mmCIF file of C-alpha atoms in Angstrom:
data_model
loop_
_atom_site.group_PDB
_atom_site.id
_atom_site.type_symbol
_atom_site.label_atom_id
_atom_site.label_comp_id
_atom_site.label_asym_id
_atom_site.label_seq_id
_atom_site.Cartn_x
_atom_site.Cartn_y
_atom_site.Cartn_z
ATOM 1 C CA UNK A 291 -10.822 8.921 -25.128
ATOM 2 C CA UNK A 292 -9.601 4.986 -24.128
ATOM 3 C CA UNK A 293 -10.548 1.844 -22.496
ATOM 4 C CA UNK A 294 -9.859 2.924 -18.959
ATOM 5 C CA UNK A 295 -9.037 6.704 -19.583
ATOM 6 C CA UNK A 296 -11.888 8.192 -21.038
ATOM 7 C CA UNK A 297 -14.203 11.588 -22.594
ATOM 8 C CA UNK A 298 -13.947 13.864 -19.394
ATOM 9 C CA UNK A 299 -11.105 11.565 -17.601
ATOM 10 C CA UNK A 300 -7.991 12.707 -16.000
ATOM 11 C CA UNK A 301 -4.845 11.699 -15.039
ATOM 12 C CA UNK A 302 -4.497 12.903 -10.544
ATOM 13 C CA UNK A 303 -0.891 12.575 -9.701
ATOM 14 C CA UNK A 304 -1.560 10.022 -6.179
ATOM 15 C CA UNK A 305 0.576 12.722 -4.110
ATOM 16 C CA UNK A 306 -0.800 15.749 -2.679
ATOM 17 C CA UNK A 307 -0.188 18.351 -0.344
ATOM 18 C CA UNK A 308 -0.316 17.807 3.956
ATOM 19 C CA UNK A 309 -0.822 13.871 2.880
ATOM 20 C CA UNK A 310 2.489 13.659 5.186
ATOM 21 C CA UNK A 311 1.757 13.247 8.582
ATOM 22 C CA UNK A 312 5.246 15.040 10.737
ATOM 23 C CA UNK A 313 4.520 12.736 13.438
ATOM 24 C CA UNK A 314 5.845 9.566 11.982
ATOM 25 C CA UNK A 315 8.775 8.082 12.171
ATOM 26 C CA UNK A 316 10.874 8.215 10.107
ATOM 27 C CA UNK A 317 10.195 10.384 7.060
ATOM 28 C CA UNK A 318 10.825 8.848 3.909
ATOM 29 C CA UNK A 319 11.052 11.087 0.535
ATOM 30 C CA UNK A 320 8.121 9.432 -1.617
ATOM 31 C CA UNK A 321 6.901 7.648 1.146
ATOM 32 C CA UNK A 322 4.689 9.084 3.027
ATOM 33 C CA UNK A 323 3.139 8.206 6.305
ATOM 34 C CA UNK A 324 5.545 4.396 6.510
ATOM 35 C CA UNK A 325 5.350 3.325 10.382
ATOM 36 C CA UNK A 326 5.709 -0.189 12.308
ATOM 37 C CA UNK A 327 2.944 -1.442 14.311
ATOM 38 C CA UNK A 328 5.581 -1.477 18.195
ATOM 39 C CA UNK A 329 7.117 -5.071 18.509
ATOM 40 C CA UNK A 330 6.377 -6.467 15.506
ATOM 41 C CA UNK A 331 6.981 -7.147 12.193
ATOM 42 C CA UNK A 332 3.682 -5.327 10.888
ATOM 43 C CA UNK A 333 4.128 -2.217 8.795
ATOM 44 C CA UNK A 334 1.816 0.836 6.450
ATOM 45 C CA UNK A 335 3.047 3.103 4.000
ATOM 46 C CA UNK A 336 0.891 5.692 1.570
ATOM 47 C CA UNK A 337 1.328 4.281 -2.438
ATOM 48 C CA UNK A 338 5.075 5.694 -2.678
ATOM 49 C CA UNK A 339 7.037 6.983 -5.812
ATOM 50 C CA UNK A 340 9.534 4.266 -7.354
ATOM 51 C CA UNK A 341 11.997 5.782 -5.391
ATOM 52 C CA UNK A 342 10.654 5.387 -2.208
ATOM 53 C CA UNK A 343 9.363 1.737 -2.794
ATOM 54 C CA UNK A 344 12.849 1.434 -3.106
ATOM 55 C CA UNK A 345 14.017 3.341 0.446
ATOM 56 C CA UNK A 346 11.064 2.144 2.176
ATOM 57 C CA UNK A 347 13.063 -1.949 1.301
ATOM 58 C CA UNK A 348 16.142 -0.968 1.923
ATOM 59 C CA UNK A 349 15.105 0.663 5.065
ATOM 60 C CA UNK A 350 13.380 -2.991 5.393
ATOM 61 C CA UNK A 351 16.895 -4.944 4.674
ATOM 62 C CA UNK A 352 14.730 -6.509 1.481
ATOM 63 C CA UNK A 353 18.202 -6.639 -0.693
ATOM 64 C CA UNK A 354 19.888 -8.994 -2.073
ATOM 65 C CA UNK A 355 20.699 -12.364 0.224
ATOM 66 C CA UNK A 356 17.825 -9.644 2.996
ATOM 67 C CA UNK A 357 14.865 -10.088 4.537
ATOM 68 C CA UNK A 358 11.595 -10.840 2.795
ATOM 69 C CA UNK A 359 8.926 -8.896 2.216
ATOM 70 C CA UNK A 360 5.580 -9.885 1.723
ATOM 71 C CA UNK A 361 3.612 -5.924 0.473
ATOM 72 C CA UNK A 362 0.216 -5.719 0.428
ATOM 73 C CA UNK A 363 -0.997 -3.067 -2.063
ATOM 74 C CA UNK A 364 -5.297 -2.355 -0.807
ATOM 75 C CA UNK A 365 -6.583 -0.002 -2.815
ATOM 76 C CA UNK A 366 -8.896 -0.898 -5.409
ATOM 77 C CA UNK A 367 -8.486 2.106 -7.764
ATOM 78 C CA UNK A 368 -6.462 1.679 -10.965
ATOM 79 C CA UNK A 369 -2.594 2.820 -10.533
ATOM 80 C CA UNK A 370 -0.371 3.866 -13.149
ATOM 81 C CA UNK A 371 3.387 4.968 -12.694
ATOM 82 C CA UNK A 372 4.651 7.710 -15.375
ATOM 83 C CA UNK A 373 8.300 8.687 -14.412
ATOM 84 C CA UNK A 374 8.529 6.985 -10.594
ATOM 85 C CA UNK A 375 5.520 8.487 -9.363
ATOM 86 C CA UNK A 376 1.599 6.944 -8.808
ATOM 87 C CA UNK A 377 -1.219 8.875 -10.737
ATOM 88 C CA UNK A 378 -4.556 7.468 -10.786
ATOM 89 C CA UNK A 379 -7.916 8.786 -12.674
ATOM 90 C CA UNK A 380 -10.409 10.694 -11.667
ATOM 91 C CA UNK A 381 -12.839 12.618 -13.483
ATOM 92 C CA UNK A 382 -11.885 16.085 -14.346
ATOM 93 C CA UNK A 383 -15.697 17.946 -13.460
ATOM 94 C CA UNK A 384 -14.011 16.057 -9.798
ATOM 95 C CA UNK A 385 -10.446 15.926 -9.700
ATOM 96 C CA UNK A 386 -10.132 15.520 -6.071
ATOM 97 C CA UNK A 387 -12.997 12.788 -5.162
ATOM 98 C CA UNK A 388 -11.996 9.218 -5.657
ATOM 99 C CA UNK A 389 -13.720 7.449 -8.057
ATOM 100 C CA UNK A 390 -15.320 3.553 -6.581
ATOM 101 C CA UNK A 391 -14.606 0.415 -8.186
ATOM 102 C CA UNK A 392 -16.990 -1.903 -5.237
ATOM 103 C CA UNK A 393 -16.795 -5.480 -5.498
ATOM 104 C CA UNK A 394 -14.039 -5.371 -7.855
ATOM 105 C CA UNK A 395 -11.324 -8.371 -7.923
ATOM 106 C CA UNK A 396 -7.854 -8.233 -8.177
ATOM 107 C CA UNK A 397 -7.332 -9.951 -11.724
ATOM 108 C CA UNK A 398 -10.195 -7.446 -13.323
ATOM 109 C CA UNK A 399 -7.827 -4.306 -11.490
ATOM 110 C CA UNK A 400 -4.381 -5.248 -13.102
ATOM 111 C CA UNK A 401 -5.915 -5.617 -16.680
ATOM 112 C CA UNK A 402 -7.408 -2.390 -16.129
ATOM 113 C CA UNK A 403 -4.125 -1.031 -15.285
ATOM 114 C CA UNK A 404 -2.544 -3.030 -18.279
ATOM 115 C CA UNK A 405 -5.240 -1.351 -20.509
ATOM 116 C CA UNK A 406 -4.600 2.063 -18.502
ATOM 117 C CA UNK A 407 -1.000 1.415 -19.576
ATOM 118 C CA UNK A 408 -1.632 1.622 -23.554
ATOM 119 C CA UNK A 409 -3.971 5.461 -23.013
ATOM 120 C CA UNK A 410 -2.009 6.651 -21.912
ATOM 121 C CA UNK A 411 1.363 5.336 -24.740
ATOM 122 C CA UNK A 412 -1.449 5.625 -26.822
ATOM 123 C CA UNK A 413 -2.480 9.429 -26.353
ATOM 124 C CA UNK A 414 0.986 10.020 -25.859
ATOM 125 C CA UNK A 415 1.908 9.149 -28.971
ATOM 126 C CA UNK A 416 -0.119 11.367 -30.232
ATOM 127 C CA UNK A 417 1.251 14.520 -28.860
ATOM 128 C CA UNK A 418 4.748 13.926 -29.587
ATOM 129 C CA UNK A 419 5.544 11.570 -26.608
ATOM 130 C CA UNK A 420 3.652 13.687 -23.750
ATOM 131 C CA UNK A 421 0.748 13.189 -21.501
ATOM 132 C CA UNK A 422 -1.064 16.010 -19.713
ATOM 133 C CA UNK A 423 -1.731 15.556 -15.764
ATOM 134 C CA UNK A 424 -3.231 16.930 -13.023
ATOM 135 C CA UNK A 425 -0.921 17.311 -9.982
ATOM 136 C CA UNK A 426 -2.260 19.569 -6.562
ATOM 137 C CA UNK A 427 -0.884 23.636 -5.613
ATOM 138 C CA UNK A 428 -0.384 24.240 -1.695
ATOM 139 C CA UNK A 429 -3.523 25.835 -1.860
ATOM 140 C CA UNK A 430 -5.445 22.144 -3.024
ATOM 141 C CA UNK A 431 -6.402 24.116 -6.542
ATOM 142 C CA UNK A 432 -5.892 21.238 -9.515
ATOM 143 C CA UNK A 433 -2.690 22.168 -11.521
ATOM 144 C CA UNK A 434 -2.109 20.848 -15.426
ATOM 145 C CA UNK A 435 1.052 20.406 -16.746
ATOM 146 C CA UNK A 436 3.438 18.081 -19.385
ATOM 147 C CA UNK A 437 4.702 15.278 -18.498
ATOM 148 C CA UNK A 438 7.324 13.510 -21.120
ATOM 149 C CA UNK A 439 7.015 9.881 -21.889
ATOM 150 C CA UNK A 440 8.516 6.628 -23.855
ATOM 151 C CA UNK A 441 6.509 3.947 -23.029
ATOM 152 C CA UNK A 442 9.327 2.773 -20.398
ATOM 153 C CA UNK A 443 8.617 5.321 -18.472
ATOM 154 C CA UNK A 444 4.786 4.039 -17.598
ATOM 155 C CA UNK A 445 4.571 1.179 -15.472
ATOM 156 C CA UNK A 446 1.697 -0.652 -13.526
ATOM 157 C CA UNK A 447 2.338 -1.502 -10.778
ATOM 158 C CA UNK A 448 3.513 -5.618 -10.829
ATOM 159 C CA UNK A 449 5.952 -4.105 -13.453
ATOM 160 C CA UNK A 450 7.389 -1.945 -10.649
ATOM 161 C CA UNK A 451 7.890 -5.239 -8.312
ATOM 162 C CA UNK A 452 8.962 -7.309 -10.966
ATOM 163 C CA UNK A 453 11.843 -4.394 -11.562
ATOM 164 C CA UNK A 454 12.582 -3.827 -7.765
ATOM 165 C CA UNK A 455 12.029 -8.060 -8.592
ATOM 166 C CA UNK A 456 15.137 -8.295 -10.623
ATOM 167 C CA UNK A 457 17.029 -5.640 -8.755
ATOM 168 C CA UNK A 458 17.624 -9.046 -6.431
ATOM 169 C CA UNK A 459 14.740 -6.396 -3.372
ATOM 170 C CA UNK A 460 12.961 -10.058 -2.422
ATOM 171 C CA UNK A 461 9.652 -8.694 -2.593
ATOM 172 C CA UNK A 462 6.291 -10.848 -2.488
ATOM 173 C CA UNK A 463 3.308 -8.447 -4.493
ATOM 174 C CA UNK A 464 0.399 -9.004 -3.588
ATOM 175 C CA UNK A 465 -3.076 -6.777 -4.943
ATOM 176 C CA UNK A 466 -5.991 -6.952 -2.651
ATOM 177 C CA UNK A 467 -8.606 -4.220 -3.795
ATOM 178 C CA UNK A 468 -10.597 -2.574 -0.337
ATOM 179 C CA UNK A 469 -12.815 0.259 -1.132
ATOM 180 C CA UNK A 470 -12.394 3.565 0.659
ATOM 181 C CA UNK A 471 -13.952 3.279 4.503
ATOM 182 C CA UNK A 472 -15.365 0.058 3.527
ATOM 183 C CA UNK A 473 -14.440 -3.618 5.509
ATOM 184 C CA UNK A 474 -12.411 -5.801 3.344
ATOM 185 C CA UNK A 475 -14.875 -8.068 1.997
ATOM 186 C CA UNK A 476 -14.156 -12.579 2.922
ATOM 187 C CA UNK A 477 -12.643 -13.769 0.200
ATOM 188 C CA UNK A 478 -9.924 -10.441 1.039
ATOM 189 C CA UNK A 479 -9.262 -11.374 4.644
ATOM 190 C CA UNK A 480 -9.296 -15.051 3.036
ATOM 191 C CA UNK A 481 -6.091 -14.082 0.846
ATOM 192 C CA UNK A 482 -4.350 -11.667 4.592
ATOM 193 C CA UNK A 483 -5.058 -15.017 6.144
ATOM 194 C CA UNK A 484 -3.132 -17.492 3.783
ATOM 195 C CA UNK A 485 -0.300 -14.495 3.000
ATOM 196 C CA UNK A 486 -0.203 -13.644 7.218
ATOM 197 C CA UNK A 487 -0.743 -16.121 9.541
ATOM 198 C CA UNK A 488 2.726 -17.840 8.730
ATOM 199 C CA UNK A 489 4.808 -15.706 6.623
ATOM 200 C CA UNK A 490 8.735 -16.634 5.996
ATOM 201 C CA UNK A 491 10.561 -15.982 9.364
ATOM 202 C CA UNK A 492 11.499 -12.855 9.740
ATOM 203 C CA UNK A 493 9.753 -11.394 7.123
ATOM 204 C CA UNK A 494 8.082 -7.934 6.921
ATOM 205 C CA UNK A 495 4.802 -7.526 6.469
ATOM 206 C CA UNK A 496 3.579 -4.164 4.600
ATOM 207 C CA UNK A 497 0.351 -2.573 3.668
ATOM 208 C CA UNK A 498 -0.204 0.755 1.459
ATOM 209 C CA UNK A 499 -3.294 2.383 0.111
ATOM 210 C CA UNK A 500 -3.562 5.463 -0.881
ATOM 211 C CA UNK A 501 -2.636 7.651 2.213
ATOM 212 C CA UNK A 502 -1.355 5.092 4.104
ATOM 213 C CA UNK A 503 -4.532 6.309 6.666
ATOM 214 C CA UNK A 504 -7.257 4.202 6.532
ATOM 215 C CA UNK A 505 -7.512 0.843 4.176
ATOM 216 C CA UNK A 506 -3.629 0.489 5.072
ATOM 217 C CA UNK A 507 -4.832 0.804 9.215
ATOM 218 C CA UNK A 508 -7.560 -2.167 8.061
ATOM 219 C CA UNK A 509 -4.298 -4.207 6.525
ATOM 220 C CA UNK A 510 -2.059 -3.101 9.564
ATOM 221 C CA UNK A 511 -4.437 -4.434 11.935
ATOM 222 C CA UNK A 512 -5.692 -7.348 10.509
ATOM 223 C CA UNK A 513 -1.606 -8.702 10.019
ATOM 224 C CA UNK A 514 -0.583 -7.734 13.439
ATOM 225 C CA UNK A 515 -4.286 -9.654 14.795
ATOM 226 C CA UNK A 516 -3.016 -12.489 12.599
ATOM 227 C CA UNK A 517 0.865 -12.404 13.507
ATOM 228 C CA UNK A 518 -0.057 -11.971 17.412
ATOM 229 C CA UNK A 519 -3.058 -14.833 17.568
ATOM 230 C CA UNK A 520 -0.175 -17.157 16.001
ATOM 231 C CA UNK A 521 2.727 -16.703 18.676
ATOM 232 C CA UNK A 522 -0.246 -17.052 21.690
ATOM 233 C CA UNK A 523 -0.814 -20.678 20.045
ATOM 234 C CA UNK A 524 2.998 -20.916 19.521
ATOM 235 C CA UNK A 525 5.008 -22.756 22.630
ATOM 236 C CA UNK A 526 7.748 -20.592 22.643
ATOM 237 C CA UNK A 527 5.419 -17.446 21.029
ATOM 238 C CA UNK A 528 4.495 -15.688 24.445
ATOM 239 C CA UNK A 529 8.160 -14.410 24.382
ATOM 240 C CA UNK A 530 7.822 -12.386 21.194
ATOM 241 C CA UNK A 531 4.697 -10.928 22.646
ATOM 242 C CA UNK A 532 4.708 -7.256 23.076
ATOM 243 C CA UNK A 533 3.985 -5.893 26.282
ATOM 244 C CA UNK A 534 1.387 -3.380 25.178
ATOM 245 C CA UNK A 535 -0.580 -6.575 23.573
ATOM 246 C CA UNK A 536 -3.378 -7.465 26.958
ATOM 247 C CA UNK A 537 -2.858 -10.917 26.941
ATOM 248 C CA UNK A 538 1.175 -10.696 26.966
ATOM 249 C CA UNK A 539 2.262 -12.350 30.304
ATOM 250 C CA UNK A 540 4.664 -10.223 31.548
ATOM 251 C CA UNK A 541 7.129 -12.595 32.310
ATOM 252 C CA UNK A 542 4.913 -14.152 34.933
ATOM 253 C CA UNK A 543 3.620 -17.594 32.381
ATOM 254 C CA UNK A 544 -0.032 -16.811 33.427
ATOM 255 C CA UNK A 545 -2.077 -14.834 30.267
ATOM 256 C CA UNK A 546 -3.609 -12.374 31.324
ATOM 257 C CA UNK A 547 -7.213 -12.357 31.589
ATOM 258 C CA UNK A 548 -8.376 -10.839 28.113
ATOM 259 C CA UNK A 549 -11.128 -10.137 25.773
ATOM 260 C CA UNK A 550 -11.603 -9.899 21.767
ATOM 261 C CA UNK A 551 -12.197 -5.956 21.852
ATOM 262 C CA UNK A 552 -9.054 -4.949 24.358
ATOM 263 C CA UNK A 553 -7.238 -6.788 21.877
ATOM 264 C CA UNK A 554 -8.242 -5.208 19.348
ATOM 265 C CA UNK A 555 -8.119 -1.925 20.565
ATOM 266 C CA UNK A 556 -4.851 -2.750 21.503
ATOM 267 C CA UNK A 557 -3.889 -3.661 18.229
ATOM 268 C CA UNK A 558 -5.716 0.058 16.600
ATOM 269 C CA UNK A 559 -3.393 1.596 19.256
ATOM 270 C CA UNK A 560 -0.002 0.458 18.233
ATOM 271 C CA UNK A 561 -0.549 1.080 14.634
ATOM 272 C CA UNK A 562 -0.059 4.708 14.944
#
């Protein structure tokens, strides 16, 4: 066993049958549940494959000389890319359940990803440049398969985004580790405020978790509320506030009475 890929653990594929909500558009191969908050440059997506990530950045116009993208990975689990697909560590006896790392910070989870890469490469060297991984079939049965790997085929998320930057994509990647079904910690909210309060004009703000649902939607809500609050305070911001937002003035220049609760509910609705 290694430091992260220890005895009685396996590498499990992140994507599985049925993780895509077929009502969402556009449907992007390798980037399930991609969507936009209506009227705002705020987006959510499941963890993408490398190919899916490139497609999302192309859709957002982030190619050389194009739009800036602030990308936030909301996962606390160490993730590794093998041949362009994302994998996580799971217990071999419970391969469908996330391992929790509650309270882990960004530096620690990224160190774990570095060590996980080293574990995989060490094991692959022993196994003639192959590594055993687990997938799911359409009946949610876990199926083992061998993946051929060399050093260039195993990448941490940081390495994937660095490669995209080297290819000319203007993407600024940041990890915000949040436990599934739990609220972000105060320090995480502070980081999101720092990044989302006053982004580069025209920038896209993107959030991902595993399936692009819980933690992604939380990030989208935080990003949207920050953006809307800033628009409300801006002299010409009112004309950019989406019509669905409770304090939208409808062209009357008289703000409708609203409540924080009503605003949050409206943002939640707009995220899907």
